[in-house]
Structures are given as C-alpha cells and as structure tokens.
Amino acid sequence: MELYTTFLECALATIAILVGVVYFRKKSTDPRYPPGLRFLPFLGNVLQLGSDPLRHHHAERPQIGEGTLLDINSTGRPSNPVTNYIGGGNGLVHSQGSQWESQRRFTLRKLRDFGIFKSLVEESLAEEATRLTNFLEKRIGQPISCTKLFNGPVVNSLLKIITGESTEWDSPIKPKIIQFSNDVIEAINRTAESGLFFAPLLRFIAPGFFGWTDWVNACDKFNSLIDTSIKKHDGKLDLNFHNDFIDHYLGEIKKTEDPNSSFYQRNGYINLEAVVGDLFTAGSETSLSTLSFAILYLIQNQDAQQKAQREIDQGLAHPITVHRSNTAGNIEIGHVFPLGAPHRMIADTIFHGYFLPEDTTIIANFTVKRQCLGEGLAKDTMFLFFACILQKFKIEADPNTPIAKCETPTGLVVEPKPFKFMLSPRSIPLLGNVLQLRKDPLQVFQKWAVEYGPIFSIRIGTQNTIIVNDSKLVKELFADTNSTGRSFNPVTYYVGKGNGIVTAHGEVWEAQRTFTLRKLREFGVLKSSNEQFLKQESDSLIKFFERRVGKPISGIKLFNGPIINGLWKIISGENCNWDSEVKPEIVGRTECLQETVNKASLLFFAPFLRHVAPSVFGWTEWKNAIDRLFELAGKTVAEHSQRLDSNNPQDFIDHYLVKIRETTDPNSTFYKEKGVINLETVVSDVIGAGSETSSLTLSFAILYLLLNKQVQRNAQKELDRVVGSSRQVSLNDKTLLPYTEAIILETLRLSSILPLGIPHRMLKDTLFHGYLLPKDVTVLAGLYTIHHDSQIWGEDVDEFRPERFLNDDKTQVIHHEALLPFSAGRRVCIGEGLARDTVFLFIASILHRFNIELDPEHPVTKIETLSGLTVEPKPFTFVLLLRN
C-alpha cells in the first residue's frame, strides 16, 4: 500500500511537470514581444535571481513565475492575490483606474491642507528628532543595532498626521502600531524572498514555508488595529471640526451621496482602511531604510561625515546643500525600493515597436528619483533626523565588530543588514542550505564552523537559523531567558501542541518543568542515593544477558526495555515485563516513535514537504507514532483518575492529578481539561525523550568497548579492585570507579547523540556579543562540533580514549566544561542526573559480569552511524561471555 501511494504521488508530480512544460511551450509569443532570458516552467527566472537579484537588472525580460516583467514604465496595477490581501485592491498602492485617481487626489489635497508638504510639519518632526537624539544619548559608547532603529520616530510622525495620536515608541514595551507595521514589512520581504509574490500558487502548496501564513497574520493584525482606530474616530466625529486625516476622510464619507463613488458608505470605509494602511507601510519603510543606509554609509565614509559636521558647526548658514546631497546620495546608492511597485497593462499596447499584451506585469529599474505621494514628507523626515544626529554625535564603527562592507538582504524592499552581520554559507532560494546537508551533515557543520567561526547562520528553507559552536557561548546564551522559546515548527508542534515540557515555552514550560522537577526529586529519582528502581532494572538486564551468553545479541534497541520500564514505574507505578516474547505496549509504542524521528528528520528542516509527499518524507508515520503514544498516555491517565486517592498518591500521575483537582485558577496550566492535556504531554515527553538518549548512549558504549579491548580490560581491573566478586555494582561505587565513569563521559562526547541539541527560539531581539539575534530566530547549539573540536580535545579527537577525562594518575575524573551532552542553561535536560546514573550502573554491571566480544559471524570492524535529528549506530551484533 505504501509503495502504491509513493508511486501515485510521483506520478501526479510528473504529470504536473509535463503539463507545465506543454503550457509554457505553447504559450504564444508575438514576434514584437521584448526579448528575454531563458526560463523554467512554473519557476521562470526565480532561481537566477536568488542570490543577488539586483545584478540582473539589465536583463530586458526576466520571467518570474507566470508573469512577464518588463523594465519600462506603465500605470496599471497587477492582479496579485498576495498584494491584494492587504487592501483588496482598494486605497492607493494596489488600486487603479478611477478609484485610484479619486483616492490619490483626495489624500494629496488633505495632506497639503495640513501643511504636510510645507514648513508647518517641522514642529512635529522636530519633536520626534529630539526624542531620537535623547534616545541615542542614553546609549553613547554602546553598540547600537541600526536594524529598525528609526522605526519608532518615523511611524510616530505618520501616526500624528493620520490619527492625531502619539505613542511612546522609546518605551521598553513596543507600541502595537510600530510592532504590527514592522510585522507587515518583514512579511513583505519574506514572501518576496520565498517567491510567493511572483508565484502566488505556492500559498496553496506550503503556506507556512513560503510565508503566506505570516503575511495573512501580519495583515490581519494590522488591519484590525486600523479598523479599531477608524471606529474610535467615527464614534466621536465632529463634522465641523476635523483633527486629523481620518476625521477629514470620515467627513468626506458622510457627505458623499453618489453610490458609484469610492467614498460612498461601506465602500468609503474600506478605502479609508486601505489608505491608512498604505500610508503607514509604504510611508515608513522607505524612510527608515534610507536612514539606516545613511548611518552605514557615513560609518564607511568618515570624510563626508566630517564635512557635514563642520558645516553644522559653522552656524548652519547653508546646511541644506551638504545634507540634501548626502540624502540624495543615500537614495541613489541604496535604492530601498529597487523595482518600484509593479504595474499592469490594462490593454494590448504597442510601445516603441514592442508589443505589450494586456495584463502583463511591468516594473521599472529606477536609477533616478521616483515620484511618490509622500516624497516631500519623506525627504523632510530624513533630512531633519539626519542633521540632528550629525549635529550631536560622531558616528563610528563598533570596535568589536567593524563593518567590512555594505551588504543588503533584498526582497521587495532593500534594507541594510544588521551592522554586525553573521557569516553564512551560500544558500539557494526556497531550500536554503538543505541540499548541502544531505550527505554527512555533521561533517558539513564542522567545516562551516572552521570557515565561519563560533557563531554563524544558515538558511533552512527561507528561515534563518543561528548555530553556536562554542561551549562558553552556548552556556551564556542558553542561560538567558530570551533564548528559552521553542521554534515554531509544525512537525515538532504536533508533539503536545505547545503543552508539556519539551515543545512548550513561556509560562506553560516554566510551570510544567517546575512541578515535574519537584515531584521527581521527592521520589528520589534525581538523587544518586536512591537507586532502588535502577537496581531492579539492572538486575533484570544482567539476568536477560545470562540467558544469552555466547549467542549473538543485537546492539540496537537492546536497552529500550529496562530504561522505558524504569521510567514507566516512576510515571505510572506500573511494571511491564519487557523481556517477554510479546513486547509490552508502552515499549512498542515508544520504540515506534524513536524509529520515526530520523525518518522524518528532513521534515524538521523543511516542514512544507509534509504537504508534498507525507508518506515519503515520514509525516504519516510521525503522526501515527505520536498519536499512538498519546493514546496510551491518555488511557493511563484516565485509569489513574478513576481510582485516585487524593490522600495517598502512588506515582507521578497521581501527584499530577491531585494538583489538577487542587487548582482553581482558570489561567493555570493545571486547570481542569488544560491540566489533563498537559499531564498527557508531560508523560509522553518523559517517556519519549527520556528513553532514547539513554538507550542510544548504552548502545554506543557497547560498540566502543567492543572495538577497544584494552579500555574494557582497564575498567574490569578497576571493578575487580573496588567491587570484587562477592557483590554487585552500586551507585555508591561511582566515585571509586573513575575509569568506568570516564568511559561514560567519553561515550557521551564521541557519540553526541543530539548533535544540535533541541532547537531554541529567541523570544525577543537580543544583542549577543555584538550580533543581533532577532526575535523568533531559531538557535541551535553545535554540540557535535564542540565535542569533536581538535583544539579542545586534541588531535586524537575521533578516537575513543577515556583517559582524556582523568587526571595524570587516573585517580580522579575531570569534568570538562566543553562537554554538553544534555545541552546547557535554563532548558537543560531535566533527566540528566537519572540518565547519567542509568548509563553508569548498566555499563558497570555488564563489565563486572561479562566480557564483550565480537560476533564471529558478523564482526564489527569500524564505527558507522546514522545521522538525523539524533545520531545512532548502524545495526551491529556482539557476544557476551561470562568472566571467570
């Protein structure tokens, strides 16, 4: 059935491609049509424009998706479902014909009535300029990120004109109007970068991946805020006294009686909302990006900065010449809107001998000033802000992070990169660096760390991901509460949907983690002094092996049974017969989840693939495995709830149910149904995440000992000396068995089972060692790279040598600060202590009782691994022999 499904999906994809090829080949072209570049079906010239689109601007007819772009001027607007979403074809930017003419004429007239294009606007702009310089004075001598630096004053200037209101943009809490307008601008560039603006059909294929979801959410929030402001104005409108632009527009609506007018009743309100949105978004982005470029250019051109400041110091006799020149230079070099707003031909047209068909999209390569409705206001804003900064400050590069060159991420709008930008490997549109990670990704990450340094960024699809490859930096960053978020990934989100511990963040995560830690400590689970439940599993494991002495034993999934059973007893109080012929339900379902993690690993980086071929990329198996584990967790919780004695809780589930019954705060994560959902998720988190790392570590330990007989003999000599033959190994022996402990530490280092840890997400913009880590960016710890750094561990970094964790006389364990197998910081694994004790007791008990030998029929000759989200050994077998 699975093979049939795969075949069907491939067949449909092939048919779609063939249809596209036929369509594009049959598409008629008039001989007078402007010449252009060769293009691909569906994609057009998108891939050619990916890395540096502006360098292709001399091409006469690039093909973007299904729209033909011509480097000339026209007056229409293209019909695009992406751009139409924000205004629905209304307002100024996206409208056309008589509607556009009437809206533009009215808006221009009213803005002129306010004196927007006259000197009267200076009072408002001067106030914002003063606040800006005061803001900068508080940060003298400190590194300042220029990204979004001018958003506050620019947006607030527009806010006063449009709504008559003002906002505290320099307060710690960002006002909604600034936050939401920023979100719209960011969504614009993301959708342009992903190709959605040029191929809008992509919104149906993978809306999250191509930015459609972000675009819709940003537009909805922004439009909702505007709608609220309009309703507020409408409720207190005085037709005889208008205070701002919205009042004037509402007055026009009230007096309009022509039902065909774009100001008539509901049509007027829709256009007002669109016009306000246009003024905020289009009116702010160009100004703030130009100001950012101005700062960047002056850092790199100190002579120009000094000339301007000398002119100011001489009494501002003729300040406009230099400053206007600088501003014009910024506009000319920066080209913050490089292709303008797309136009559309509304009829077949012959232009200079070329045939321009109806509905063709037209763009222009601007190399001189372009006219826009707010040009005067934008220039005045930039001039005043720019002059005030130069009057009071000297602009210098951050000495810790000097700027090597000017770089710009390009979407529909060009903006300067953060002034201390991260190095990153070259990527391709849509996929980012995914293809470079197909083969041996861990070696690729090591290579990038050498080439780009301890902090660099990669692109997974269209999303930036930051990799930190230094243990001290990982500890410092992950100790910051700003880094405790979890990435917005639909694949990981399916596990608990933001509840529980592993995929939750914020208040949910803190409350669930705190309660779980406290209860596990009360049970003694996280204390080395209490080893009863571990001892039971260790004894059953030794008996299991004794029955198989001399027989080949598979090293894969070997330790799942005792580890899962130990955790299950803590969680549910139940015991499963893991070594029986029929695999217990909890063991089977947990193993099923473990198997799907690496099968679905590509989905974690390119989740849109779950829509393309869900069974091929492991999405179907992933969902089924999660559903089955949660089904068992829910069933167990329900059984405990029916027989619960609140005065005598027996296990973790009982204690949690008591907490639910005691909770009366409806906002609590333990309240009623919300509490039950979180309990089921925590149970799944502990069993799923808590079992795999320990089980894989034990399998790697067996494999390393199998190929390093001298290490095995050294450990056994230590065990014979400390434990002897009259008793079994105990956790109390741990401090007396430094060599055995060093074997565990070396196994954790060399295997690096979670090579990139679990993804973190920045909860807000954070400046870290001069780098701007933007809100919502994913951060990964390069644990495999850290654990295999020859500068830290020596030239024999890839060899299994436990002695690197011992002092010179091998009597004490050295705990290296660069060993981070359980990550670090506030989200360090809550089961670290239990995992370390489990692995130590199991390995020590095996070495005390058995010799680990090669399977003579299938001898292992080298370490081979499978890499995905986790690293696991390839299947291998071994033989245990009783020691004399």
JSON list of C-alpha atoms in Angstrom, two decimals, residues 396-471:
[
{"chain": "A", "resi": 396, "resn": "GLU", "atom": "CA", "xyz": [31.80, 55.32, 14.43]},
{"chain": "A", "resi": 397, "resn": "ALA", "atom": "CA", "xyz": [32.03, 51.59, 13.81]},
{"chain": "A", "resi": 398, "resn": "ASP", "atom": "CA", "xyz": [31.72, 49.22, 16.75]},
{"chain": "A", "resi": 399, "resn": "PRO", "atom": "CA", "xyz": [35.42, 48.40, 17.52]},
{"chain": "A", "resi": 400, "resn": "ASN", "atom": "CA", "xyz": [34.49, 44.85, 18.46]},
{"chain": "A", "resi": 401, "resn": "THR", "atom": "CA", "xyz": [32.56, 44.25, 15.24]},
{"chain": "A", "resi": 402, "resn": "PRO", "atom": "CA", "xyz": [33.87, 46.56, 12.49]},
{"chain": "A", "resi": 403, "resn": "ILE", "atom": "CA", "xyz": [31.92, 46.68, 9.23]},
{"chain": "A", "resi": 404, "resn": "ALA", "atom": "CA", "xyz": [33.83, 45.16, 6.34]},
{"chain": "A", "resi": 405, "resn": "LYS", "atom": "CA", "xyz": [31.40, 46.08, 3.61]},
{"chain": "A", "resi": 406, "resn": "CYS", "atom": "CA", "xyz": [27.82, 47.10, 2.94]},
{"chain": "A", "resi": 407, "resn": "GLU", "atom": "CA", "xyz": [25.52, 44.13, 2.46]},
{"chain": "A", "resi": 408, "resn": "THR", "atom": "CA", "xyz": [21.80, 44.15, 1.87]},
{"chain": "A", "resi": 409, "resn": "PRO", "atom": "CA", "xyz": [19.15, 41.44, 2.10]},
{"chain": "A", "resi": 410, "resn": "THR", "atom": "CA", "xyz": [16.89, 42.11, -0.88]},
{"chain": "A", "resi": 411, "resn": "GLY", "atom": "CA", "xyz": [13.16, 41.48, -1.12]},
{"chain": "A", "resi": 412, "resn": "LEU", "atom": "CA", "xyz": [10.61, 43.93, -2.48]},
{"chain": "A", "resi": 413, "resn": "VAL", "atom": "CA", "xyz": [12.43, 46.46, -0.30]},
{"chain": "A", "resi": 414, "resn": "VAL", "atom": "CA", "xyz": [16.21, 46.73, 0.09]},
{"chain": "A", "resi": 415, "resn": "GLU", "atom": "CA", "xyz": [17.40, 47.31, 3.65]},
{"chain": "A", "resi": 416, "resn": "PRO", "atom": "CA", "xyz": [20.85, 47.18, 5.23]},
{"chain": "A", "resi": 417, "resn": "LYS", "atom": "CA", "xyz": [21.81, 44.05, 7.10]},
{"chain": "A", "resi": 418, "resn": "PRO", "atom": "CA", "xyz": [22.47, 44.43, 10.85]},
{"chain": "A", "resi": 419, "resn": "PHE", "atom": "CA", "xyz": [25.78, 46.21, 11.09]},
{"chain": "A", "resi": 420, "resn": "LYS", "atom": "CA", "xyz": [27.45, 43.25, 12.75]},
{"chain": "A", "resi": 421, "resn": "PHE", "atom": "CA", "xyz": [26.24, 40.55, 10.47]},
{"chain": "A", "resi": 422, "resn": "MET", "atom": "CA", "xyz": [26.92, 36.85, 10.73]},
{"chain": "A", "resi": 423, "resn": "LEU", "atom": "CA", "xyz": [28.88, 35.00, 8.14]},
{"chain": "A", "resi": 424, "resn": "SER", "atom": "CA", "xyz": [27.00, 32.19, 6.49]},
{"chain": "A", "resi": 425, "resn": "PRO", "atom": "CA", "xyz": [27.43, 29.64, 3.70]},
{"chain": "A", "resi": 426, "resn": "ARG", "atom": "CA", "xyz": [25.89, 30.42, 0.32]},
{"chain": "A", "resi": 427, "resn": "SER", "atom": "CA", "xyz": [22.32, 29.23, 0.00]},
{"chain": "A", "resi": 428, "resn": "ILE", "atom": "CA", "xyz": [19.80, 28.80, -2.79]},
{"chain": "A", "resi": 429, "resn": "PRO", "atom": "CA", "xyz": [16.26, 30.23, -2.97]},
{"chain": "A", "resi": 430, "resn": "LEU", "atom": "CA", "xyz": [13.45, 28.31, -1.28]},
{"chain": "A", "resi": 431, "resn": "LEU", "atom": "CA", "xyz": [15.66, 25.47, 0.02]},
{"chain": "A", "resi": 432, "resn": "GLY", "atom": "CA", "xyz": [18.41, 27.48, 1.71]},
{"chain": "A", "resi": 433, "resn": "ASN", "atom": "CA", "xyz": [21.29, 25.18, 2.74]},
{"chain": "A", "resi": 434, "resn": "VAL", "atom": "CA", "xyz": [19.22, 21.99, 2.93]},
{"chain": "A", "resi": 435, "resn": "LEU", "atom": "CA", "xyz": [20.86, 20.34, -0.09]},
{"chain": "A", "resi": 436, "resn": "GLN", "atom": "CA", "xyz": [24.35, 20.91, 1.35]},
{"chain": "A", "resi": 437, "resn": "LEU", "atom": "CA", "xyz": [23.32, 18.93, 4.42]},
{"chain": "A", "resi": 438, "resn": "ARG", "atom": "CA", "xyz": [22.06, 15.85, 2.56]},
{"chain": "A", "resi": 439, "resn": "LYS", "atom": "CA", "xyz": [25.28, 13.85, 2.91]},
{"chain": "A", "resi": 440, "resn": "ASP", "atom": "CA", "xyz": [27.25, 13.70, 6.16]},
{"chain": "A", "resi": 441, "resn": "PRO", "atom": "CA", "xyz": [25.65, 16.82, 7.68]},
{"chain": "A", "resi": 442, "resn": "LEU", "atom": "CA", "xyz": [27.77, 16.67, 10.85]},
{"chain": "A", "resi": 443, "resn": "GLN", "atom": "CA", "xyz": [30.99, 16.96, 8.85]},
{"chain": "A", "resi": 444, "resn": "VAL", "atom": "CA", "xyz": [29.48, 19.87, 6.94]},
{"chain": "A", "resi": 445, "resn": "PHE", "atom": "CA", "xyz": [28.68, 21.68, 10.19]},
{"chain": "A", "resi": 446, "resn": "GLN", "atom": "CA", "xyz": [32.26, 21.12, 11.37]},
{"chain": "A", "resi": 447, "resn": "LYS", "atom": "CA", "xyz": [33.60, 22.55, 8.12]},
{"chain": "A", "resi": 448, "resn": "TRP", "atom": "CA", "xyz": [31.35, 25.60, 8.38]},
{"chain": "A", "resi": 449, "resn": "ALA", "atom": "CA", "xyz": [32.42, 26.21, 11.99]},
{"chain": "A", "resi": 450, "resn": "VAL", "atom": "CA", "xyz": [36.06, 26.35, 10.88]},
{"chain": "A", "resi": 451, "resn": "GLU", "atom": "CA", "xyz": [35.23, 28.62, 7.96]},
{"chain": "A", "resi": 452, "resn": "TYR", "atom": "CA", "xyz": [32.68, 30.98, 9.54]},
{"chain": "A", "resi": 453, "resn": "GLY", "atom": "CA", "xyz": [33.57, 30.98, 13.23]},
{"chain": "A", "resi": 454, "resn": "PRO", "atom": "CA", "xyz": [31.83, 30.19, 16.54]},
{"chain": "A", "resi": 455, "resn": "ILE", "atom": "CA", "xyz": [28.58, 31.92, 15.56]},
{"chain": "A", "resi": 456, "resn": "PHE", "atom": "CA", "xyz": [27.19, 31.72, 12.06]},
{"chain": "A", "resi": 457, "resn": "SER", "atom": "CA", "xyz": [23.83, 31.47, 10.36]},
{"chain": "A", "resi": 458, "resn": "ILE", "atom": "CA", "xyz": [22.39, 29.09, 7.82]},
{"chain": "A", "resi": 459, "resn": "ARG", "atom": "CA", "xyz": [19.10, 29.03, 5.98]},
{"chain": "A", "resi": 460, "resn": "ILE", "atom": "CA", "xyz": [16.67, 26.17, 6.39]},
{"chain": "A", "resi": 461, "resn": "GLY", "atom": "CA", "xyz": [14.19, 26.79, 3.62]},
{"chain": "A", "resi": 462, "resn": "THR", "atom": "CA", "xyz": [13.58, 30.54, 3.85]},
{"chain": "A", "resi": 463, "resn": "GLN", "atom": "CA", "xyz": [14.21, 30.73, 7.59]},
{"chain": "A", "resi": 464, "resn": "ASN", "atom": "CA", "xyz": [17.45, 31.91, 9.18]},
{"chain": "A", "resi": 465, "resn": "THR", "atom": "CA", "xyz": [18.91, 29.57, 11.80]},
{"chain": "A", "resi": 466, "resn": "ILE", "atom": "CA", "xyz": [21.83, 30.54, 14.02]},
{"chain": "A", "resi": 467, "resn": "ILE", "atom": "CA", "xyz": [24.43, 27.95, 15.01]},
{"chain": "A", "resi": 468, "resn": "VAL", "atom": "CA", "xyz": [26.58, 28.49, 18.13]},
{"chain": "A", "resi": 469, "resn": "ASN", "atom": "CA", "xyz": [29.74, 26.35, 18.17]},
{"chain": "A", "resi": 470, "resn": "ASP", "atom": "CA", "xyz": [31.48, 27.46, 21.37]},
{"chain": "A", "resi": 471, "resn": "SER", "atom": "CA", "xyz": [30.66, 25.85, 24.73]}
]
